[in-house]
């Protein structure tokens, strides 16, 4: 493996691990220990994204999400040959982080839910209606498509130098705020996974550590595919909307440079 690719994959692994340590950790604290609420969950997930991006951005661009990687390959020229390795590194980072959270919260989870049931399954992976509200799999799939479309549409804008991209290394912070906003506005129907690695890695970690029903929802149906398929579709949809509705109308680099020069001369 080329040294550069190895560095990129390690950055995706560690960056995603940081994201999940904060994200799954805060849900464990809220659900199992009763400390905090939905707002603290939304903010910790957003801060986890920010910190994970700062860790990985220089080496890999800090995708931290297979839906982001696929969308960038489709619309930003990212190498398709790197898509599968990036996705595997992201999922491995999420899996490792979830194992650490599971180990760290062993006693608290055992007290809150000795049978390791759906009561605390939501610590690690998502459920339709968060396991409580009457949302079907198709309703959850719709939610994941919409939420991830919003994520990628805005990310495309935040990383577009022809648009008003954040300056002075503020992109990671604004991206974190984006995730906070999605969590505050779209957290009910499916837990706003909006990231296949974020859901599958921790779901696998919970399954091998005692959560036998990890692959199914509260209705007994196989559910693990929804937070994988939905974000992949939504990511392509959101990035495509930006590409075809915004990009064609942005001034070119040459035109922008000309405007700046004219302003300076004036």
PDB file of C-alpha atoms in Angstrom, residues 1 12 42 61 73 156 169 180 197 207 235 265-266:
ATOM      1  CA  UNK A   1       0.000   0.000   0.000  1.00  0.00           C
ATOM      2  CA  UNK A  12     -10.200   8.382   8.242  1.00  0.00           C
ATOM      3  CA  UNK A  42     -27.092  16.891  19.189  1.00  0.00           C
ATOM      4  CA  UNK A  61     -10.006  15.570   3.642  1.00  0.00           C
ATOM      5  CA  UNK A  73     -16.377  10.597  -6.080  1.00  0.00           C
ATOM      6  CA  UNK A 156     -20.669  20.936  -1.089  1.00  0.00           C
ATOM      7  CA  UNK A 169      -9.815  26.861   8.982  1.00  0.00           C
ATOM      8  CA  UNK A 180     -26.076  19.906  15.271  1.00  0.00           C
ATOM      9  CA  UNK A 197     -20.265   3.812   9.040  1.00  0.00           C
ATOM     10  CA  UNK A 207     -24.077  -7.324  18.457  1.00  0.00           C
ATOM     11  CA  UNK A 235     -25.784  11.967  -0.260  1.00  0.00           C
ATOM     12  CA  UNK A 265      -7.710  49.237  -8.547  1.00  0.00           C
ATOM     13  CA  UNK A 266     -10.810  51.218  -7.625  1.00  0.00           C
TER      14      UNK A 266
END
